[in-house]
GROMACS .gro file of C-alpha atoms in nm:
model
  343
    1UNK     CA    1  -4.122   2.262  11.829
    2UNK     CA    2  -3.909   2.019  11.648
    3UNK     CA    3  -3.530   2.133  11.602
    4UNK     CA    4  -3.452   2.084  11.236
    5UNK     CA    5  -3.209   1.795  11.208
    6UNK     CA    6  -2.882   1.969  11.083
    7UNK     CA    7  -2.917   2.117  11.448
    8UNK     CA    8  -2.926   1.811  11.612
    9UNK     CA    9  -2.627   1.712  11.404
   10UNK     CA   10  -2.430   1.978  11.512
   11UNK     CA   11  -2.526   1.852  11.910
   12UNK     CA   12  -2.402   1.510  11.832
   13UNK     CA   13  -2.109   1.613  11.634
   14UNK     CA   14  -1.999   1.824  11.964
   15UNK     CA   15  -2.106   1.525  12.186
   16UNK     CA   16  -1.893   1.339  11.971
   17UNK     CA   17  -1.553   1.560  12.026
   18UNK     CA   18  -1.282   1.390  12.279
   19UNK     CA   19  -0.965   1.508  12.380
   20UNK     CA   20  -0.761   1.868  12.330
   21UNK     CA   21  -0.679   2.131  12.073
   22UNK     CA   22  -1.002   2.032  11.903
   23UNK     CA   23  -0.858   1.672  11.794
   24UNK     CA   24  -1.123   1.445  11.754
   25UNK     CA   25  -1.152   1.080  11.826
   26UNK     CA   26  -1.412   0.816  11.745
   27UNK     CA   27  -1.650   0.636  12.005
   28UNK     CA   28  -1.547   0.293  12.016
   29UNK     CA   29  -1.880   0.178  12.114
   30UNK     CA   30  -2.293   0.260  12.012
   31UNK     CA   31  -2.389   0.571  12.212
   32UNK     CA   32  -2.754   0.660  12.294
   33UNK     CA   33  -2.808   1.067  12.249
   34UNK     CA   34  -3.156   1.249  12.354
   35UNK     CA   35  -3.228   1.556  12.239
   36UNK     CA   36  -3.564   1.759  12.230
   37UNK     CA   37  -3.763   1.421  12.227
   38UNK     CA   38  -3.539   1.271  11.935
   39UNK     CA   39  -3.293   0.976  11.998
   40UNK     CA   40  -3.013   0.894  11.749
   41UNK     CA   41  -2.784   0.616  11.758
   42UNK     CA   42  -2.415   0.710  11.743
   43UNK     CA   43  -2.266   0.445  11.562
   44UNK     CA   44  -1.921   0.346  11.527
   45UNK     CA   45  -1.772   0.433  11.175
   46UNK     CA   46  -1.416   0.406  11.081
   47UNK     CA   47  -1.385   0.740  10.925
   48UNK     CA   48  -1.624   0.969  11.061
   49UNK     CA   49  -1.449   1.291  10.981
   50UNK     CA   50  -1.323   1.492  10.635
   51UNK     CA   51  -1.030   1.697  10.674
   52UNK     CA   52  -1.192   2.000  10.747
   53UNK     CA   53  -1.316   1.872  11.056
   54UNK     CA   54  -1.722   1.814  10.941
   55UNK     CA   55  -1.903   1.504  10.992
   56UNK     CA   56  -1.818   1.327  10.662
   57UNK     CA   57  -2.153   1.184  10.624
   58UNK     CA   58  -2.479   1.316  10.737
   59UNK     CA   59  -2.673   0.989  10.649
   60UNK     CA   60  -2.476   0.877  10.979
   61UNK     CA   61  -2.689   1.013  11.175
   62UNK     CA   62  -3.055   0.939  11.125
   63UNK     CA   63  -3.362   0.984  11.378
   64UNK     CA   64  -3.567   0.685  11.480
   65UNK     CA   65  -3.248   0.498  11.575
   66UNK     CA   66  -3.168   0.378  11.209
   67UNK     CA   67  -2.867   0.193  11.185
   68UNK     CA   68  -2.701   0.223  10.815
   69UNK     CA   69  -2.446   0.056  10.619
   70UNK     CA   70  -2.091   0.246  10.550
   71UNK     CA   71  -2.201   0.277  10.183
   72UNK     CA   72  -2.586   0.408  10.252
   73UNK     CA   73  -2.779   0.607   9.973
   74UNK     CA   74  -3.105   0.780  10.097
   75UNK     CA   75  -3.194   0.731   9.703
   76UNK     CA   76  -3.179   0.333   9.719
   77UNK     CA   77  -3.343   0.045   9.912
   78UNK     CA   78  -3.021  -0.080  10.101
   79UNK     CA   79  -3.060  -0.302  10.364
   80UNK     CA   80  -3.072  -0.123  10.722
   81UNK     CA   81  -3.152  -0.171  11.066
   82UNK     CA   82  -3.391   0.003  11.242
   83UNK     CA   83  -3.451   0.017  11.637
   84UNK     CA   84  -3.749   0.076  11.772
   85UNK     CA   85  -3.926   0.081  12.170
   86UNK     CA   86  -4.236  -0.081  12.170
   87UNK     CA   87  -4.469  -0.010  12.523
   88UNK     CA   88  -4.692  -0.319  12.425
   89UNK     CA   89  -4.363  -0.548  12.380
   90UNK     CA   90  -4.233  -0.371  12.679
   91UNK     CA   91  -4.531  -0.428  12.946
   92UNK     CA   92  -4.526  -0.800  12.811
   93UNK     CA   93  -4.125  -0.863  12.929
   94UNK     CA   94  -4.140  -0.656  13.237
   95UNK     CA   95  -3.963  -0.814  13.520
   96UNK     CA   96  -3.834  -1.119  13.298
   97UNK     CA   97  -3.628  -1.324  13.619
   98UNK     CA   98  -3.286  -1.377  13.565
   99UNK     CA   99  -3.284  -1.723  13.397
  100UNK     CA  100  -3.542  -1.811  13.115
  101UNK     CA  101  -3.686  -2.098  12.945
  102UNK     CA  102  -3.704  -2.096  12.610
  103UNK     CA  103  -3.915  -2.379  12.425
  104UNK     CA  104  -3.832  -2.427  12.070
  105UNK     CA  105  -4.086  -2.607  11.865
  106UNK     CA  106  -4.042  -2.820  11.627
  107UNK     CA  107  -4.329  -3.062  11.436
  108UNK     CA  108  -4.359  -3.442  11.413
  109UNK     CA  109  -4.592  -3.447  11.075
  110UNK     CA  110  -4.425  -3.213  10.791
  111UNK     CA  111  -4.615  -2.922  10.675
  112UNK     CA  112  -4.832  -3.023  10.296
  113UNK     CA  113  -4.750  -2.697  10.098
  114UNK     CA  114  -5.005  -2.591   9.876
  115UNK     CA  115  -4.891  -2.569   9.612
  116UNK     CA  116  -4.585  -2.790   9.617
  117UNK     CA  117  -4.243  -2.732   9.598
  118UNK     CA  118  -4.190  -2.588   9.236
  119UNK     CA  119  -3.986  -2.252   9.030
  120UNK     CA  120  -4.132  -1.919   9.181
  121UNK     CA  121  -4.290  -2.084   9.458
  122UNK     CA  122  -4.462  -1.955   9.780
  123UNK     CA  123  -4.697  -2.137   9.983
  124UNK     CA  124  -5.039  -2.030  10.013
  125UNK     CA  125  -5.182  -2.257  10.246
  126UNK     CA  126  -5.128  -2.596  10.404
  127UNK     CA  127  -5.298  -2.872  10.347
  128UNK     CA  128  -5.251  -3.020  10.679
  129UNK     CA  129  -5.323  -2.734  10.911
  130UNK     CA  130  -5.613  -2.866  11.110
  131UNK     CA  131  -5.344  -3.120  11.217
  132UNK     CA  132  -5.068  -2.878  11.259
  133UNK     CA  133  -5.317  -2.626  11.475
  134UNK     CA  134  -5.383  -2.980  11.714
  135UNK     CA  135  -5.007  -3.010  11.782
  136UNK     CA  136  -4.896  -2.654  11.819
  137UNK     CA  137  -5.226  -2.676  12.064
  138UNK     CA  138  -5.021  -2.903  12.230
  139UNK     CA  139  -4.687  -2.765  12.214
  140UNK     CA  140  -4.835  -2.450  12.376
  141UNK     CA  141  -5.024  -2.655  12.643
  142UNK     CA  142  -4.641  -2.853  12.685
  143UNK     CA  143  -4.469  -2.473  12.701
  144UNK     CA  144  -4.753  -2.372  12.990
  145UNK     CA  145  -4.729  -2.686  13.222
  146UNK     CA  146  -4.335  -2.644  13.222
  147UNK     CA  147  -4.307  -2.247  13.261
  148UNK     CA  148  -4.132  -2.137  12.946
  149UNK     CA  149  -4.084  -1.765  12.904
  150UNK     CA  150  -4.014  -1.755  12.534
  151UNK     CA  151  -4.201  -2.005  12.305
  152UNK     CA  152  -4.026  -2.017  11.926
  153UNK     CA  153  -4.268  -2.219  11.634
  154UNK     CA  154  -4.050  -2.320  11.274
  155UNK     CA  155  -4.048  -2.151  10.977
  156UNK     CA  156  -4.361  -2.201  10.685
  157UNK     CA  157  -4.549  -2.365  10.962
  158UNK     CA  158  -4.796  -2.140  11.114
  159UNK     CA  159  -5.021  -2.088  10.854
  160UNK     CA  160  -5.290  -1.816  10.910
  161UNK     CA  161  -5.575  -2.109  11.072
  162UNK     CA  162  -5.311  -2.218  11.308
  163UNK     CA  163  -5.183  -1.833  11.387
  164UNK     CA  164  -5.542  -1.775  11.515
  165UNK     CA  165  -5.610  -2.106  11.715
  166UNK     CA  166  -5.246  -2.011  11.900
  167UNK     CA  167  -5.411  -1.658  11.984
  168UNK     CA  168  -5.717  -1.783  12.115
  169UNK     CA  169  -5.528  -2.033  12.351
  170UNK     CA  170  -5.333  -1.718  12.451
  171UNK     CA  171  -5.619  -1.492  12.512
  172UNK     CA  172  -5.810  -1.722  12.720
  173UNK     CA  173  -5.581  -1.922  12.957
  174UNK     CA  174  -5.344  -1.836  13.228
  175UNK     CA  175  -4.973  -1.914  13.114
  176UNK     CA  176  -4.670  -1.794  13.147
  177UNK     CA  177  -4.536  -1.676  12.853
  178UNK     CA  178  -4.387  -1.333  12.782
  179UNK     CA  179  -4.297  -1.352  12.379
  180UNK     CA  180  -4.447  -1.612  12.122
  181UNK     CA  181  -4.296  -1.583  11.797
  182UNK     CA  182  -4.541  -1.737  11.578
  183UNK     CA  183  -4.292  -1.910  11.328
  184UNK     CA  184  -4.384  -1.737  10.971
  185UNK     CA  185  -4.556  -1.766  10.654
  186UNK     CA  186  -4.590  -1.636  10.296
  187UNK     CA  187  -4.834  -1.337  10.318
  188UNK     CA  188  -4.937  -1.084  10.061
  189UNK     CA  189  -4.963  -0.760  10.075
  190UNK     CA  190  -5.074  -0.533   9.798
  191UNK     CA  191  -4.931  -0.702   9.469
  192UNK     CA  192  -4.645  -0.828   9.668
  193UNK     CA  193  -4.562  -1.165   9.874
  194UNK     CA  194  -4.338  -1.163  10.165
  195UNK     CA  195  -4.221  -1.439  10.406
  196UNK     CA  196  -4.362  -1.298  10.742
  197UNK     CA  197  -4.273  -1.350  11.119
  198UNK     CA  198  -4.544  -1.329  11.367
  199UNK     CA  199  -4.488  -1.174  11.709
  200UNK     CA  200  -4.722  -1.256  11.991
  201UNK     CA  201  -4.717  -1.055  12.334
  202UNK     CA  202  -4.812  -1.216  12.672
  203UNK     CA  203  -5.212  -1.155  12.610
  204UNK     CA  204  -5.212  -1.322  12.231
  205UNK     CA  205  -5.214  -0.996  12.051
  206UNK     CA  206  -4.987  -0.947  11.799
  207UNK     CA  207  -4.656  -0.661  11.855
  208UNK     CA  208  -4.748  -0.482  11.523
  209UNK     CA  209  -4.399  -0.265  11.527
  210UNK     CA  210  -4.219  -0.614  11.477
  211UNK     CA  211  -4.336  -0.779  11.155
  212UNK     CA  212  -4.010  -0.886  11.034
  213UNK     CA  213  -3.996  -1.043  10.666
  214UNK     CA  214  -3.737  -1.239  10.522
  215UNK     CA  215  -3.423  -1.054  10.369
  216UNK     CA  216  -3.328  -1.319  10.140
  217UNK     CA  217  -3.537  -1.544   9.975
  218UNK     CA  218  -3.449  -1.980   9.880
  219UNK     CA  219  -3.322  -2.030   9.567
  220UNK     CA  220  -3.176  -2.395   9.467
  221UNK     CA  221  -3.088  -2.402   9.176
  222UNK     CA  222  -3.355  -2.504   8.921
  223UNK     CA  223  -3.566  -2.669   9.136
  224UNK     CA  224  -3.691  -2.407   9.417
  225UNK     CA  225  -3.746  -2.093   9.420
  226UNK     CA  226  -3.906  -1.885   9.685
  227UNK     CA  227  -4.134  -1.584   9.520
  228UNK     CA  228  -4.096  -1.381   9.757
  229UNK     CA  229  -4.003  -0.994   9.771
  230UNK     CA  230  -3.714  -0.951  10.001
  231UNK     CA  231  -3.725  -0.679  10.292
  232UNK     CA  232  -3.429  -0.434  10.309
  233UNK     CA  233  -3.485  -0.359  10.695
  234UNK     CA  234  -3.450  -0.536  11.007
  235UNK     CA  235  -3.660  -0.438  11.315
  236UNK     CA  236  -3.446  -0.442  11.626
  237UNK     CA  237  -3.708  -0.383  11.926
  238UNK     CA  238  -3.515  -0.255  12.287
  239UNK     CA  239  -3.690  -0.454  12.559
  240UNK     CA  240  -3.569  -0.441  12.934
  241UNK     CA  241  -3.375  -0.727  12.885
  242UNK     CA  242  -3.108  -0.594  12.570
  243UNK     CA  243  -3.198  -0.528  12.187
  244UNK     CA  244  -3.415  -0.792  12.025
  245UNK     CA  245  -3.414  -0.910  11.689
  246UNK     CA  246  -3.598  -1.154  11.445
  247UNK     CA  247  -3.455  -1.328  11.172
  248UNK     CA  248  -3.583  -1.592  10.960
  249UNK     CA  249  -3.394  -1.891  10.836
  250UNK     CA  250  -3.110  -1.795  10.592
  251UNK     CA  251  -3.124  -1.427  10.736
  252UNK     CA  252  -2.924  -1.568  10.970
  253UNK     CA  253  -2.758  -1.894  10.782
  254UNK     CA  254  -2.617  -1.669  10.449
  255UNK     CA  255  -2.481  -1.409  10.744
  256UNK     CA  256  -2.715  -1.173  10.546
  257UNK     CA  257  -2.815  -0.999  10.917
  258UNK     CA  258  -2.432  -0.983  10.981
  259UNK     CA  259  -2.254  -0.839  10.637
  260UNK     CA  260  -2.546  -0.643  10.439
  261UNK     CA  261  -2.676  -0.511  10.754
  262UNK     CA  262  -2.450  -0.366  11.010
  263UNK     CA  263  -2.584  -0.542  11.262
  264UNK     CA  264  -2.228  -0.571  11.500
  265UNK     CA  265  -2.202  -0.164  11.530
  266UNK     CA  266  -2.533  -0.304  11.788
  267UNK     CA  267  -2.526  -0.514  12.156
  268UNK     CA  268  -2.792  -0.709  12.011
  269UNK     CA  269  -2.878  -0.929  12.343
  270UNK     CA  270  -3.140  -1.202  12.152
  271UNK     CA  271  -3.193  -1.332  11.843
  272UNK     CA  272  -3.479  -1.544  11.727
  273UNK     CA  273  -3.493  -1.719  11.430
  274UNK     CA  274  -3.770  -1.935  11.287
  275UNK     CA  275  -3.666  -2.188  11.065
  276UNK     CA  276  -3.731  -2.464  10.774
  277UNK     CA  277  -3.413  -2.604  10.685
  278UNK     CA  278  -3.222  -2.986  10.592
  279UNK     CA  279  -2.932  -2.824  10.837
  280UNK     CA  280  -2.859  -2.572  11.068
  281UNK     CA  281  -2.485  -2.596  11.023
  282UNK     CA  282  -2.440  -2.260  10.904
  283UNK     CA  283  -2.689  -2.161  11.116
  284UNK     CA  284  -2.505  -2.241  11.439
  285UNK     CA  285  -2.175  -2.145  11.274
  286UNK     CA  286  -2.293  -1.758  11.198
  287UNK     CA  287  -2.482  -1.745  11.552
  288UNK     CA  288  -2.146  -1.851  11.736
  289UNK     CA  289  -1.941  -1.553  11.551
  290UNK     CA  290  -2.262  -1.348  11.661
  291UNK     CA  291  -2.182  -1.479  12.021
  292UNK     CA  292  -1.828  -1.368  11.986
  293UNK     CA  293  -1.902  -1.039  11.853
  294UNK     CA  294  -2.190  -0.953  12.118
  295UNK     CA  295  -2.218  -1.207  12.345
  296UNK     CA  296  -2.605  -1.227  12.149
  297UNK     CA  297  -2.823  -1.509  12.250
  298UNK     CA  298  -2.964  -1.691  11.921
  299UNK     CA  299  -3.272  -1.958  11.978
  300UNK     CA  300  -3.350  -2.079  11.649
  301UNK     CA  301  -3.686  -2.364  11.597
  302UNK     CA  302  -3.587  -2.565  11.259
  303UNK     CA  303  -3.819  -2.765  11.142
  304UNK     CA  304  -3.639  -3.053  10.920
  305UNK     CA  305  -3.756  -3.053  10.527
  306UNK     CA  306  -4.053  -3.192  10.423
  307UNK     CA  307  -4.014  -3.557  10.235
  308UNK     CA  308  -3.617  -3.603  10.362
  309UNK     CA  309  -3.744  -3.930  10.519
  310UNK     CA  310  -3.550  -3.857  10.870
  311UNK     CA  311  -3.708  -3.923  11.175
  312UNK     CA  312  -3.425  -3.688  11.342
  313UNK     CA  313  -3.515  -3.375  11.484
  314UNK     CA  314  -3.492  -3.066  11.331
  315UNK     CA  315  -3.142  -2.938  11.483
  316UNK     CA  316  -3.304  -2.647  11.628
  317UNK     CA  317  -3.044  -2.504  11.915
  318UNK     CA  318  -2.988  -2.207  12.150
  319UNK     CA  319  -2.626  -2.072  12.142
  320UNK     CA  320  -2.582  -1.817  12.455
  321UNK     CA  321  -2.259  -1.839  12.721
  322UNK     CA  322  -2.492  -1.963  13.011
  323UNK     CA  323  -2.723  -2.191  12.918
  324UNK     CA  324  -2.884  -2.556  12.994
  325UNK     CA  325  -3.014  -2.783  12.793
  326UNK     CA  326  -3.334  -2.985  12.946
  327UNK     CA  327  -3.450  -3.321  12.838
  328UNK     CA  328  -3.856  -3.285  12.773
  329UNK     CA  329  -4.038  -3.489  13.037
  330UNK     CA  330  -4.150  -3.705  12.732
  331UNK     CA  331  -3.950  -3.832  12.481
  332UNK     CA  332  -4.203  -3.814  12.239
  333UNK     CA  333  -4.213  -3.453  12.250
  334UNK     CA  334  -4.069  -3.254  11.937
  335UNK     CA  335  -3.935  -2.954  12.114
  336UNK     CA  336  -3.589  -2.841  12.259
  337UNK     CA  337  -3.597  -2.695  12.602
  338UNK     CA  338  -3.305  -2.394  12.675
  339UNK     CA  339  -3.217  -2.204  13.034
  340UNK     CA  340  -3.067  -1.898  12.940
  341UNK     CA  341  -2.880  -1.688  13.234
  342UNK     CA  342  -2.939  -1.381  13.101
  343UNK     CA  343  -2.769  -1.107  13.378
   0.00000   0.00000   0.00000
C-alpha cells in the first residue's frame, strides 16, 4: 500500500525540524528522503514555513523528484525540473574511470535545411544527409580509435537517416563509448513540432526517459523563427557519476535552465548541450556561473551557422575545474577533444 501523500508530507516536514523548543530551521542544501518506496527531493526554499508552523507550500514537495519554481501552480505549464534514475542509462556508465574523454563533434560541410531559413521555420529534413551520415561515420570511427567516453554531435544536425546509421555503427562494433548524445532535430509529434535531443546508451539504443526538447525556441527578429513548441520540463537523469542534464543551444545561452528553472537548488555534476550557433559567448559565460554555483561540468558541440563563410570552428568547449584540452591527431579533424577529472 501506497501512503497517501499528505502523510509523507508530514514525515518530511518532521525530517525537516532542527534545533530546540520546536524552532525550525531550513536545510541549506538538497536532501534525498525515502519513504515506503517514494523519494522526494527536499529542496532549499527561502521561506518554507507560515507562522503557524505548517509547511507553507505543499507543491514543495512533489514525488518523482520534481524540482519546482518558488512561484509553481499545479494549474499551469511552468517550467520544472524533473529527476529521474534510469537502469538502462545506469548499466551503460557503470564503472566510468576517474578521468574521461569527451569528443565534441563538430561538421566541416554545413547542414542544407529543408526548407530554408524563413518566418515559422523548422527543418524537416536535410538535404545533405547522406554526406553528413559519411562524416559522423567518421567522427564515431575517430571517437573509437582514441577511447572517448562521451561522444557530443551539434545541434539540427542529426537528422533521422543519420540518427539510424550512428545506431547501427553502435550496435555492431566494439567501442568504447558509454553516452552518445545524438545532437537534435525538429520532430513531430501529434500536431506539434519540437526540437529533440537524442540519447544513445553504450549498445546504440536509445535512453527513452531522456528525450529532452528545447525550452526556448530562435527568434531573430523578422527573419527566423523557429516553429517549434517549447517544453516546460527538464529531465535531470542521476547516473553513478552526479545528476545529468541535457540542454540544447539557448537553453543554456538565454540562462533559461538557470532562472525559469530552478536548476541551482540541484548538484547538477554534467551538462550537455548540443548546439547550432554564430557564438558561444553566452554560452561559455552562463556555463562558468553554472561552474561557480555547482562546480557542473558543461561540454557543449556548436556547430558554426550555415552560409557565415568562416572556415573557423564552431567554438564548441568543455568548462569543468580539471580538465585538458587535446589536440586531434589530425588537424583536419572537426572535433574538440576534453579530459575531464571527474572525482
Amino acid at each position: 500500500l501506497t501512503p497517501h501523500p499528505c502523510l509523507l508530507l508530514s514525515v518530511l516536514d518532521r525530517l525537516a525540524n532542527r534545533g530546540h523548543s520546536g524552532r525550525r530551521m531550513l536545510l541549506k542544501e538538497p536532501r534525498l528522503f525515502e519513504h515506503a518506496n517514494a523519494r522526494f527531493w527536499l529542496v532549499r526554499r527561502t521561506t518554507p514555513y507560515r507562522s503557524n508552523g505548517q509547511i507553507a507550500d505543499l507543491n514543495k514537495f512533489l514525488p518523482n523528484w520534481s524540482v519546482v519554481a518558488e512561484s509553481f501552480d499545479p494549474g499551469s505549464p511552468e517550467r520544472r525540473a524533473e529527476v529521474f534514475w534510469s537502469r538502462q542509462l545506469n548499466s551503460s556508465l557503470n564503472g566510468l574511470p576517474e578521468s574521461i574523454l569527451i569528443y565534441l563533434v563538430e561538421f566541416s560541410k554545413d547542414p542544407i535545411f529543408e526548407p530554408a531559413f524563413c518566418r515559422q521555420w523548422r527543418a524537416q529534413s536535410i538535404v545533405n544527409s547522406e554526406d553528413l551520415a559519411q562524416e559522423a561515420l567518421r567522427h564515431i570511427e575517430r571517437a573509437t580509435e582514441i577511447g572517448a567516453d562521451v561522444v557530443i554531435f551539434p545541434e539540427l544536425c542529426v537528422p533521422p537517416p543519420v540518427q539510424r546509421a550512428l545506431r547501427d555503427y553502435l550496435r555492431e562494433r566494439e567501442h568504447p563509448h558509454r553516452l552518445i548524445v545524438a545532437g537534435s532535430f525538429h520532430l513531430q509529434d501529434g500536431a506539434e513540432w519540437f526540437n529533440q535531443a537524442l540519447a544513445l546508451d553504450c549498445d546504440g539504443n536509445e535512453i527513452g526517459d531522456w528525450r529532452h526538447r528545447k525550452m526556448t525556441a530562435v527568434s531573430l527578429k523578422d527573419k527566423v523563427s523557429e516553429g517549434i513548441k517549447r517544453s516546460p520540463v527538464l529531465r535531470i537523469a542521476q547516473t553513478p557519476c552526479g545528476l545529468q542534464a541535457i540542454a540544447i543551444c539557448l537553453d543554456l545561452a538565454q540562462a533559461l535552465i538557470w532562472e525559469q528553472v530552478p536548476l541551482r537548488e540541484l548538484p547538477l555534476a554534467w551538462l550537455w548541450v548540443p548546439s547550432l550557433s554564430k557564438s558561444t559567448n553566452a554560452h561559455q559565460n552562463q556555463a562558468k556561473s553554472c561552474l561557480v554555483a555547482q562546480t557542473t561540468v558543461t561540454a557543449c558541440a556548436n556547430q558554426r551557422m550555415p552560409g557565415d563563410g568562416k572556415k573557423a570552428a564552431g567554438a564548441s568547449f568543455v568548462t569543468a575545474r580539471n580538465f585538458q584540452v587535446l589536440k586531434p591527431s589530425d588537424e583536419n579533424d572537426h572535433c574538440q577533444l576534453h579530459r575531464v577529472q571527474w572525482r
